[in-house]
Short mmCIF file of C-alpha atoms in Angstrom, two decimals:
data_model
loop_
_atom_site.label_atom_id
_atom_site.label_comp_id
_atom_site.label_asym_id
_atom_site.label_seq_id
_atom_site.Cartn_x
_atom_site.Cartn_y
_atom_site.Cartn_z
CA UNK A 1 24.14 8.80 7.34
CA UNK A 2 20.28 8.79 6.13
CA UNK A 3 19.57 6.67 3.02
CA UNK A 4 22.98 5.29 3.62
CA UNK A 5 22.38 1.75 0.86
CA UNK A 6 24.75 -0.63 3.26
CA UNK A 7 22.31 0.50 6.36
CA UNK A 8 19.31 -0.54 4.20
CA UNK A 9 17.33 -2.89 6.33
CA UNK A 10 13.49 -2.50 6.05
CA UNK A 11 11.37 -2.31 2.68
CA UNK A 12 7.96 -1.14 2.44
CA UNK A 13 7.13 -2.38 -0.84
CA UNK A 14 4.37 -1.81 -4.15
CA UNK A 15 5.07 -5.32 -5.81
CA UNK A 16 1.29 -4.83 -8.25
CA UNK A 17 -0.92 -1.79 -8.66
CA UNK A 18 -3.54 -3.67 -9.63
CA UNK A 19 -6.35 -4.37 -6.93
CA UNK A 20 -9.55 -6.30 -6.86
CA UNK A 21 -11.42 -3.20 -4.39
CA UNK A 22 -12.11 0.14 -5.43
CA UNK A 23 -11.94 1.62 -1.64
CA UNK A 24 -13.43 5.51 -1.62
CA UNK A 25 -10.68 8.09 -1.08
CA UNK A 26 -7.82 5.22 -2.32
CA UNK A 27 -5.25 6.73 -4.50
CA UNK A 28 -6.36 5.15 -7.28
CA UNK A 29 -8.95 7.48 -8.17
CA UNK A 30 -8.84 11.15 -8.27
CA UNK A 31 -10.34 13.55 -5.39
CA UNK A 32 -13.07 11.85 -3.79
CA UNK A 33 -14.51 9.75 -6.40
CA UNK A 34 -14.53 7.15 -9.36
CA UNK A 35 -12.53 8.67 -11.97
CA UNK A 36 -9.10 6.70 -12.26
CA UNK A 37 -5.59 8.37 -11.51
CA UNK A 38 -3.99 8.31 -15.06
CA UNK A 39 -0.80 7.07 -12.95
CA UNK A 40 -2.35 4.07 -12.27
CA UNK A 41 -1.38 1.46 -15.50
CA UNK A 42 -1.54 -1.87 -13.24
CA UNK A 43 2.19 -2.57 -13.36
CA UNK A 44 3.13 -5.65 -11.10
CA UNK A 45 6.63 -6.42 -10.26
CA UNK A 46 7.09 -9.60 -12.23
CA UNK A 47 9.72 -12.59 -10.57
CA UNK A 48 12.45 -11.43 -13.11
CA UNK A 49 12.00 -7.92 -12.37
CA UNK A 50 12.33 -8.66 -8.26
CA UNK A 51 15.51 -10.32 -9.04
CA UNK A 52 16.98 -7.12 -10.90
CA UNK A 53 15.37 -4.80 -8.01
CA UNK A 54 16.57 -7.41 -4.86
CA UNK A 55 20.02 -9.15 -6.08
CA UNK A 56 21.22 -11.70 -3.74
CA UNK A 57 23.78 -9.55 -2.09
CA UNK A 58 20.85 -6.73 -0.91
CA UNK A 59 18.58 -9.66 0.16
CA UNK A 60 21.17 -10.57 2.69
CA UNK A 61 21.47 -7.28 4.10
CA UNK A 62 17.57 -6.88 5.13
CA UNK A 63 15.73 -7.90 8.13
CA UNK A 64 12.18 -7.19 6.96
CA UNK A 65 9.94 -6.16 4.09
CA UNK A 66 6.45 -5.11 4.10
CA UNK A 67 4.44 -5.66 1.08
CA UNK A 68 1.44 -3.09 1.27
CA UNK A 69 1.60 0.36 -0.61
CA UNK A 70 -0.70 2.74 -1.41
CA UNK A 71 -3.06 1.76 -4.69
CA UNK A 72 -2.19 -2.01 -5.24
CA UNK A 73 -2.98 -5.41 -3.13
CA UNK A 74 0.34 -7.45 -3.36
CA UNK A 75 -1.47 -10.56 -3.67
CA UNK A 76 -2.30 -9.59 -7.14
CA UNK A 77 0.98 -10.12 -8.16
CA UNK A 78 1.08 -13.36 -9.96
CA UNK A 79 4.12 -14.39 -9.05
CA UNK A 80 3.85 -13.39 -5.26
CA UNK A 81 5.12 -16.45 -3.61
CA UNK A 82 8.26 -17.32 -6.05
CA UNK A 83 9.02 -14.43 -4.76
CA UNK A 84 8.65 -14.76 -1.03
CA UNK A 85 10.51 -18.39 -1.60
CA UNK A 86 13.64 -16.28 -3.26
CA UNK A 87 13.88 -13.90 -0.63
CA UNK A 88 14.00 -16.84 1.61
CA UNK A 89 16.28 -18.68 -0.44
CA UNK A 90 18.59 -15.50 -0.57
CA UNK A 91 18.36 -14.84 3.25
CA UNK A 92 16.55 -17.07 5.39
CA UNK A 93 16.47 -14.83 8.36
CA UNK A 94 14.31 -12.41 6.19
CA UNK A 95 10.79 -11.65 8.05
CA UNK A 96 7.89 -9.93 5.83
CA UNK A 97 4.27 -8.91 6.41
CA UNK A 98 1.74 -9.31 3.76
CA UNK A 99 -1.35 -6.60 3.34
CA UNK A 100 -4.34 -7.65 2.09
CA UNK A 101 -8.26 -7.14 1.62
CA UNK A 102 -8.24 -10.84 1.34
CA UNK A 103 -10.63 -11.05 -1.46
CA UNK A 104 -8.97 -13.02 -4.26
CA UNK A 105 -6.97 -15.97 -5.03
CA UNK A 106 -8.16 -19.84 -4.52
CA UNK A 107 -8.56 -21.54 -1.28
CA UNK A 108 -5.58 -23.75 -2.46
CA UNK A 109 -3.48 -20.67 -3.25
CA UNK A 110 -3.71 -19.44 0.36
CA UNK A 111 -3.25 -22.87 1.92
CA UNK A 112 0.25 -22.79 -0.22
CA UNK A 113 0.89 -19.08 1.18
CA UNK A 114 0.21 -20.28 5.05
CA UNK A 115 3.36 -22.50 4.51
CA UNK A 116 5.58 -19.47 4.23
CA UNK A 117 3.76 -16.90 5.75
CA UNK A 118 3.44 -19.13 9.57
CA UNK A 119 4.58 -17.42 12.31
CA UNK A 120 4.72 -13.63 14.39
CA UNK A 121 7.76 -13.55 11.84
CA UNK A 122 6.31 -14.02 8.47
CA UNK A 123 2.36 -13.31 8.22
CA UNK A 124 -0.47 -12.04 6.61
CA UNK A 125 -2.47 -9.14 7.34
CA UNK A 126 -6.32 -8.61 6.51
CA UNK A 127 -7.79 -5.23 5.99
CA UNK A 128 -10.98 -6.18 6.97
CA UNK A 129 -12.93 -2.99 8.42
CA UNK A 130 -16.22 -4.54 10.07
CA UNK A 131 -18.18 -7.58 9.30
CA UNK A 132 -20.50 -8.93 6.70
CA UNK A 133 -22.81 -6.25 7.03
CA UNK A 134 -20.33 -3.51 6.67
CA UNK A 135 -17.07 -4.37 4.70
CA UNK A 136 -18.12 -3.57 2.17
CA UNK A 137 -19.10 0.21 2.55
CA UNK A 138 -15.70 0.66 2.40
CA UNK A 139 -13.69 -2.15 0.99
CA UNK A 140 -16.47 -1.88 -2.20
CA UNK A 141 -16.07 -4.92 -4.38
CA UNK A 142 -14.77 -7.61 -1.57
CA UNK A 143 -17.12 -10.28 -0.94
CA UNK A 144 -17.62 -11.26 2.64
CA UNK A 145 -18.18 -15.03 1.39
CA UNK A 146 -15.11 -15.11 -0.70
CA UNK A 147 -12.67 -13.42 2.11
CA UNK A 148 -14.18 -15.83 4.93
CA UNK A 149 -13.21 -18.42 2.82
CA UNK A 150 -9.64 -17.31 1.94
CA UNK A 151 -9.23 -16.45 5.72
CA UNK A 152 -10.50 -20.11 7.16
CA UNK A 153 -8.23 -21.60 4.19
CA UNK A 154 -5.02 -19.46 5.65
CA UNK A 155 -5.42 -20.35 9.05
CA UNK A 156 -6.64 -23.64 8.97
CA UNK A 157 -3.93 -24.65 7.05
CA UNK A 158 -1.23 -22.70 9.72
CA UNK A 159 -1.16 -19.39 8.39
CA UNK A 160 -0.35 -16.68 10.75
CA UNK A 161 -2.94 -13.77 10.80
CA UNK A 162 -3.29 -10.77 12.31
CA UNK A 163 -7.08 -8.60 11.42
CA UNK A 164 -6.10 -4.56 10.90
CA UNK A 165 -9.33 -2.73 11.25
CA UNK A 166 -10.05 1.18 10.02
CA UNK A 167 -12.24 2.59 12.23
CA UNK A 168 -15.38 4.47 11.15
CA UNK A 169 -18.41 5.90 12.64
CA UNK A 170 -20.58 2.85 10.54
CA UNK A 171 -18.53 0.07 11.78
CA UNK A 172 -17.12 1.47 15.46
CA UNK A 173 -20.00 -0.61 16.80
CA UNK A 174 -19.02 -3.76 16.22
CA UNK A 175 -15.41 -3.74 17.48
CA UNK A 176 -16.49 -6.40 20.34
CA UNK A 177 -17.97 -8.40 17.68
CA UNK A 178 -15.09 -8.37 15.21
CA UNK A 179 -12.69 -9.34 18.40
CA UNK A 180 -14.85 -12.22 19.12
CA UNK A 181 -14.78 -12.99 15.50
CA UNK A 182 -11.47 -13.21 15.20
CA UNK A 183 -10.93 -15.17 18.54
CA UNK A 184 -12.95 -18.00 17.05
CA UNK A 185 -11.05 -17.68 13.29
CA UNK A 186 -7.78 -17.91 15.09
CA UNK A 187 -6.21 -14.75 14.17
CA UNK A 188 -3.60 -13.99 16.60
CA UNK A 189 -3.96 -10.48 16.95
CA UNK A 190 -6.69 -7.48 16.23
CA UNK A 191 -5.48 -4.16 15.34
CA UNK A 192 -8.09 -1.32 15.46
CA UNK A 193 -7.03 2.24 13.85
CA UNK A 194 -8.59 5.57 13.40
CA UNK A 195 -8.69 6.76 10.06
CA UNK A 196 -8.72 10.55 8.41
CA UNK A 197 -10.78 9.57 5.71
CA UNK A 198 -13.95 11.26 5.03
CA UNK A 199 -11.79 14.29 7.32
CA UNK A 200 -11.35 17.71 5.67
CA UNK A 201 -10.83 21.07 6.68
CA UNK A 202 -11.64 19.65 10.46
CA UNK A 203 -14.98 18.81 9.08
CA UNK A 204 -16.68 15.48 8.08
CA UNK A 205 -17.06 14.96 4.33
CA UNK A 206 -20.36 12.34 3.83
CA UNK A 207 -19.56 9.97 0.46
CA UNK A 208 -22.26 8.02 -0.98
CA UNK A 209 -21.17 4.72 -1.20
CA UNK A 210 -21.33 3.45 -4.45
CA UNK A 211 -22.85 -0.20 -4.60
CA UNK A 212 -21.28 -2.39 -7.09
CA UNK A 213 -24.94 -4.78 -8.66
CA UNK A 214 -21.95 -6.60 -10.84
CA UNK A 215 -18.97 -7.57 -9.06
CA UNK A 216 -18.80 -10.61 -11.71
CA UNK A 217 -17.28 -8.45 -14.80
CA UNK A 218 -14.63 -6.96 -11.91
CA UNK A 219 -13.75 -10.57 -10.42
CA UNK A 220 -13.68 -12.44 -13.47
CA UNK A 221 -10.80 -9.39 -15.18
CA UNK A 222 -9.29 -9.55 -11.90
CA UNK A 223 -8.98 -12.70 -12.51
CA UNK A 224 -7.33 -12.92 -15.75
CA UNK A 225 -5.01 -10.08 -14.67
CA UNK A 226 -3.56 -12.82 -11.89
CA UNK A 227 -3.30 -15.80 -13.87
CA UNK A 228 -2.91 -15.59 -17.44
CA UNK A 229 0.83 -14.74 -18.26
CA UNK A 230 -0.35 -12.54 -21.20
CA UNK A 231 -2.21 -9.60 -19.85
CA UNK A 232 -5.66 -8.19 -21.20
CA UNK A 233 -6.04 -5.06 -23.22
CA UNK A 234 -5.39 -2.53 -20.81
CA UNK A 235 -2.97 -3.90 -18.09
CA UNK A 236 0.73 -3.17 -18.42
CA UNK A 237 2.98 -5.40 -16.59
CA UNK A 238 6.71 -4.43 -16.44
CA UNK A 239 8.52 -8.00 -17.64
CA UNK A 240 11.64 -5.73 -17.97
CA UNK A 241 12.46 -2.54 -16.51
CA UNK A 242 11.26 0.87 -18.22
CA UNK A 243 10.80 -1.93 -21.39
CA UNK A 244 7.39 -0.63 -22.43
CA UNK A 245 7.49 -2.27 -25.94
CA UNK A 246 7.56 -5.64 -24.39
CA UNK A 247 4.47 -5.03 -22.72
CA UNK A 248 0.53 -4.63 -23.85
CA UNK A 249 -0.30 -0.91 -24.15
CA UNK A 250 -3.45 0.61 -22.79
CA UNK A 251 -6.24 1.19 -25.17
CA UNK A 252 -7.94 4.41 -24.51
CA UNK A 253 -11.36 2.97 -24.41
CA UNK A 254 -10.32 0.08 -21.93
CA UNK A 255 -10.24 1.01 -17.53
CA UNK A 256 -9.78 -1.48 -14.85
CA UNK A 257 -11.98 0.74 -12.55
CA UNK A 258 -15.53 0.79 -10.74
CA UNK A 259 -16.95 3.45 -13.51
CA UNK A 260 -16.80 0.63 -15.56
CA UNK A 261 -19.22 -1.13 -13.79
CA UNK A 262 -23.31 -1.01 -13.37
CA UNK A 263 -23.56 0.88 -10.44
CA UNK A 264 -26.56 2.55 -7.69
CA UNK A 265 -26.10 5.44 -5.12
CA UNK A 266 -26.94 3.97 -1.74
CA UNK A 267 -28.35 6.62 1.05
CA UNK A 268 -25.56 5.18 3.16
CA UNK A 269 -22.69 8.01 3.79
CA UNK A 270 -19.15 6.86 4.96
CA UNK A 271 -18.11 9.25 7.88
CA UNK A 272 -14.67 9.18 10.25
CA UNK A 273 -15.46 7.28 14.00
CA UNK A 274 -17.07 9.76 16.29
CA UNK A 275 -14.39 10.44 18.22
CA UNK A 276 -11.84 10.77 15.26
CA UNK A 277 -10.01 13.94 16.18
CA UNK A 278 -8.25 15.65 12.83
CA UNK A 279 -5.22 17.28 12.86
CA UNK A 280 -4.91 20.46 11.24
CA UNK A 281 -1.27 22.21 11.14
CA UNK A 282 -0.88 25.79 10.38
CA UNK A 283 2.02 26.75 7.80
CA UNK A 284 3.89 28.38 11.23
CA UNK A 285 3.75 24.93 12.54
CA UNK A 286 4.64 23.25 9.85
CA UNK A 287 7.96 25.49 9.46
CA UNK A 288 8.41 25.56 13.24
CA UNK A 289 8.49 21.47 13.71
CA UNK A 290 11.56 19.34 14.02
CA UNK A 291 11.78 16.50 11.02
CA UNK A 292 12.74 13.33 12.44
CA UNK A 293 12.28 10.82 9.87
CA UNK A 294 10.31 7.89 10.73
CA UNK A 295 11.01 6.04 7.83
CA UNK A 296 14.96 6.29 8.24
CA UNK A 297 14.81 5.18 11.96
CA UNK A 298 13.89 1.45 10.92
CA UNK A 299 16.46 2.45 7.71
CA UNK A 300 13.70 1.56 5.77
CA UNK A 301 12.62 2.79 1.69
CA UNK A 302 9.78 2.90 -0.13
CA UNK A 303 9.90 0.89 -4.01
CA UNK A 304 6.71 1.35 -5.86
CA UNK A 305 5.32 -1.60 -8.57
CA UNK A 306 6.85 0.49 -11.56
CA UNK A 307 10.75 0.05 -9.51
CA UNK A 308 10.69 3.82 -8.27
CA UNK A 309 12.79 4.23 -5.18
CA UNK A 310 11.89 6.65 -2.93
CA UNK A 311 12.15 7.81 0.74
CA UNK A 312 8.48 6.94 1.83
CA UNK A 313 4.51 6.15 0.84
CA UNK A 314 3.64 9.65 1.94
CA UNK A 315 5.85 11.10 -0.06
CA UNK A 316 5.56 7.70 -2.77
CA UNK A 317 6.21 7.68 -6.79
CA UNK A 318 4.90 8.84 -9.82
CA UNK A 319 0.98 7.40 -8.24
CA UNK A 320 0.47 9.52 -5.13
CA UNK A 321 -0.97 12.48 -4.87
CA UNK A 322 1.84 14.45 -3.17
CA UNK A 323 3.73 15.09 -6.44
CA UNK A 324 0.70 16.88 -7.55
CA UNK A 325 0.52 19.45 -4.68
CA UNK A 326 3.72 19.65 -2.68
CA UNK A 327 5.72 22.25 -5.17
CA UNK A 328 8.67 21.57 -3.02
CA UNK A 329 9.33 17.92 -3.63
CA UNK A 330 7.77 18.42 -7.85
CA UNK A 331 11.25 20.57 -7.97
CA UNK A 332 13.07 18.33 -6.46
CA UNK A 333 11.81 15.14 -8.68
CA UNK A 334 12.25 17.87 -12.03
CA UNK A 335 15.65 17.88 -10.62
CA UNK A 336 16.06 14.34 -12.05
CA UNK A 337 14.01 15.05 -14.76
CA UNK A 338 11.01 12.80 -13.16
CA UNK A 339 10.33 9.71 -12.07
CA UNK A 340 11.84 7.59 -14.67
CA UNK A 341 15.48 8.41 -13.39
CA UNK A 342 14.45 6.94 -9.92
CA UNK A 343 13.18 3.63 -11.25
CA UNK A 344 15.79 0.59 -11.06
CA UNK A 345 16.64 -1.46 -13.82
CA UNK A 346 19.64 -3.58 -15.40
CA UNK A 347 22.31 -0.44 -15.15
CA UNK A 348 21.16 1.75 -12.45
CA UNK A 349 20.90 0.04 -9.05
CA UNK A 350 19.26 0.96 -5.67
CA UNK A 351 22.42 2.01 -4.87
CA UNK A 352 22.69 4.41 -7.61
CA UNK A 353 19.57 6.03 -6.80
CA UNK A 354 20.25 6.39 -3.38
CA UNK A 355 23.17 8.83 -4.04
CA UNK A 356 21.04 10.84 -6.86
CA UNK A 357 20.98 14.26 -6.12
CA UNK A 358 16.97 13.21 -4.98
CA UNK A 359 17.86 11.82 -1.69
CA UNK A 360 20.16 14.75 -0.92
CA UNK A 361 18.03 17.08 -1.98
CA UNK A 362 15.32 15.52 -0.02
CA UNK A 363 17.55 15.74 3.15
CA UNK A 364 18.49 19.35 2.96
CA UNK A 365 15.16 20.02 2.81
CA UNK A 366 14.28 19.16 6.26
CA UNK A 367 17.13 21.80 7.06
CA UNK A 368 15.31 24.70 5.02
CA UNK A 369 13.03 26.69 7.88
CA UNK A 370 9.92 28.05 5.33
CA UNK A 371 7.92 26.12 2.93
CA UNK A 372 8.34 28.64 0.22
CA UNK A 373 12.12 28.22 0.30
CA UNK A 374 11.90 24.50 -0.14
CA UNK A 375 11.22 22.55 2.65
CA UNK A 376 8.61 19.77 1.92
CA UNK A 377 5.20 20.50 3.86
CA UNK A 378 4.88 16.50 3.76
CA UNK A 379 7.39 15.43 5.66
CA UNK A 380 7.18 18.25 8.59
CA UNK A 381 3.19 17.25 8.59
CA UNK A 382 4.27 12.99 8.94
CA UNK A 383 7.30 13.28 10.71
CA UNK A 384 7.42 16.66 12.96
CA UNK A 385 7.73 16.13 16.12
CA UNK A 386 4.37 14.62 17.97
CA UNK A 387 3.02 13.54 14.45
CA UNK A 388 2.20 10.04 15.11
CA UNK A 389 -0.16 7.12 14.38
CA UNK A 390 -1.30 5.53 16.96
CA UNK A 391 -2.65 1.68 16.51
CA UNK A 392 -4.83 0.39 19.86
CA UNK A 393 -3.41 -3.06 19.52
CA UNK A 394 -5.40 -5.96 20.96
CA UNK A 395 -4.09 -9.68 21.39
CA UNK A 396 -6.12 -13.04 20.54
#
């Protein structure tokens, strides 16, 4: 049965929307630029919250949980490894994977991660898209410098870390470099993908890259989001479920966003790898593929940082951009009169959510032959039939 909550194994998990990059085409802005998604209020899954959202009981159940998601890095979250220690505490089988740009946090904090995170079981990986010379055209704001250091302090202290690399035509170059590179770091494996970014229409879109001249204002807020227990003006943290009161309201003058910040058009233009070939589907193929869902077949769900449960990223919370263009699955969340209804807290479980008229209606849909009827153009585009990623995988 699909979204069955006893055959709940795999999470991909949102634990903080707040992140110290401001990566072009991320979901955190709108369209192709600066301006900041409105959805995006920096909520972060606080140690309390976890325990409400993973009881002891559901811990025991899962094999594996991926902390990544679509506008937050999870290493953000201040209380990140209390929480890796209680989901080891809870089930000490559990395995995880850790995404990251890599560009925050102190040398020491990392050293105390790389005694969890130490083995092909447990580890970390860094989005790190070229080298010190190109980084940063896409992963704006992360300082080569302060990621080599975070990386050496990792390892060197028996970390376990793999390198995921995004492919574009600026930085396909240096892919012997980067696996020499990562040879001599230790990273145990190199994992080079091609990216749709920058891909529209079957034709390239060229972005200026926006140079930040003061990453010190971003690092040093970034900062004070992670430590201080007491967030800035502008930051809401969720220290109890869908308990806004509790938490510090955003001023409308205040955004945690790279418009904030001094900035210079570069001539430099961010373009997909040269041999990036785009899929376009037609709304005949769409209706004509087969949904298998990918997400199901490692019986796997998607919680965002504000505790919404859904199926998937692609099809993801209140954040992505999905909602806003798939009319399909909007009916189906005004069904359950938004996103608020999907979000756990105290009285209404995973469980509960799971056998919401959302996940039905979410599974009929696949049976439903044309778009206009209701069948959600996402998931026959990410999991019809021949509609996969494919990661050239290279070991250290």
């Amino acid at each position: 049965m699909f979204f069955d909550y006893s055959e709940v194994r795999h999470i991909h998990l949102e634990v903080s929307e707040v992140c110290n990059a401001a990566c072009p085409m991320c979901a955190r802005f709108i369209g192709r630029g600066s301006r900041p998604n409105p959805e995006v209020t920096h909520s972060v899954i606080d140690l309390q919250y976890f325990k409400i959202i993973f009881p002891p009981e559901f811990v025991k159940q899962l094999r594996f949980i991926n902390f990544c998601g679509v506008v937050g890095d999870p290493i953000t979250a201040k209380e990140l490894i209390d929480e890796l220690k209680y989901l080891v505490e809870c089930n000490p089988n559990i395995n995880f994977e850790i995404s990251t740009n890599g560009g925050v946090r102190s040398q020491s904090w990392w050293r105390e991660l790389a005694q969890i995170c130490n083995s092909d079981k447990r580890f970390v990986s860094f989005s790190i898209d070229g080298l010190e010379d190109t980084n940063h055209l896409y992963r704006r704001n992360v300082q080569w410098h302060k990621l080599m250091e975070n990386v050496k302090a990792f390892i060197q202290a028996g970390g376990y870390a793999k390198w995921q690399f995004l492919i574009f035509k600026h930085n396909e170059h240096q892919q012997d470099e980067v696996k020499k590179l990562a040879k001599d770091l230790e990273f145990q494996e190199c994992n080079f993908k091609l990216t749709n970014r920058f891909v529209k229409n079957n034709d390239t879109i060229s972005m200026p890259v926006e140079n930040i001249e003061n990453t010190k204002k971003l690092l040093e807020l970034e900062e004070t989001i992670i430590k201080k227990s007491s967030p800035p003006p502008g930051v809401l943290f969720m220290s109890t479920p869908l308990d806004k009161s509790q938490a510090t309201t955003v001023p409308t003058n205040f955004k945690y966003n790279v418009s904030d910040l001094k900035t210079k058009k570069s001539t430099h233009t961010l373009e997909p790898a040269s041999d990036f070939k785009p899929k376009e589907f037609t709304v005949e193929q769409l209706e004509n593929a087969t949904i298998e869902c990918s997400v199901w077949k490692k019986h796997e769900i998607y919680i965002t940082a504000k505790g919404e449960i859904v199926p998937c990223c692609y099809l993801g919370g209140r954040t992505g951009r999905v909602i806003q263009v798939d009319e399909s699955y909007k009916k189906i969340v005004e069904k359950v009169q938004g996103f608020d209804n999907l979000v756990v807290t105290e009285s209404r479980s995973i469980k509960d959510i799971l056998e919401s008229s959302y996940f039905r209606d979410i599974i009929e849909s696949w049976k439903i032959k044309k778009i206009e009827d209701g069948r959600i153009s996402t998931c026959a585009e990410k999991c019809g039939l021949n509609n996969r990623v494919i990661h050239n995988k290279v070991k250290i």
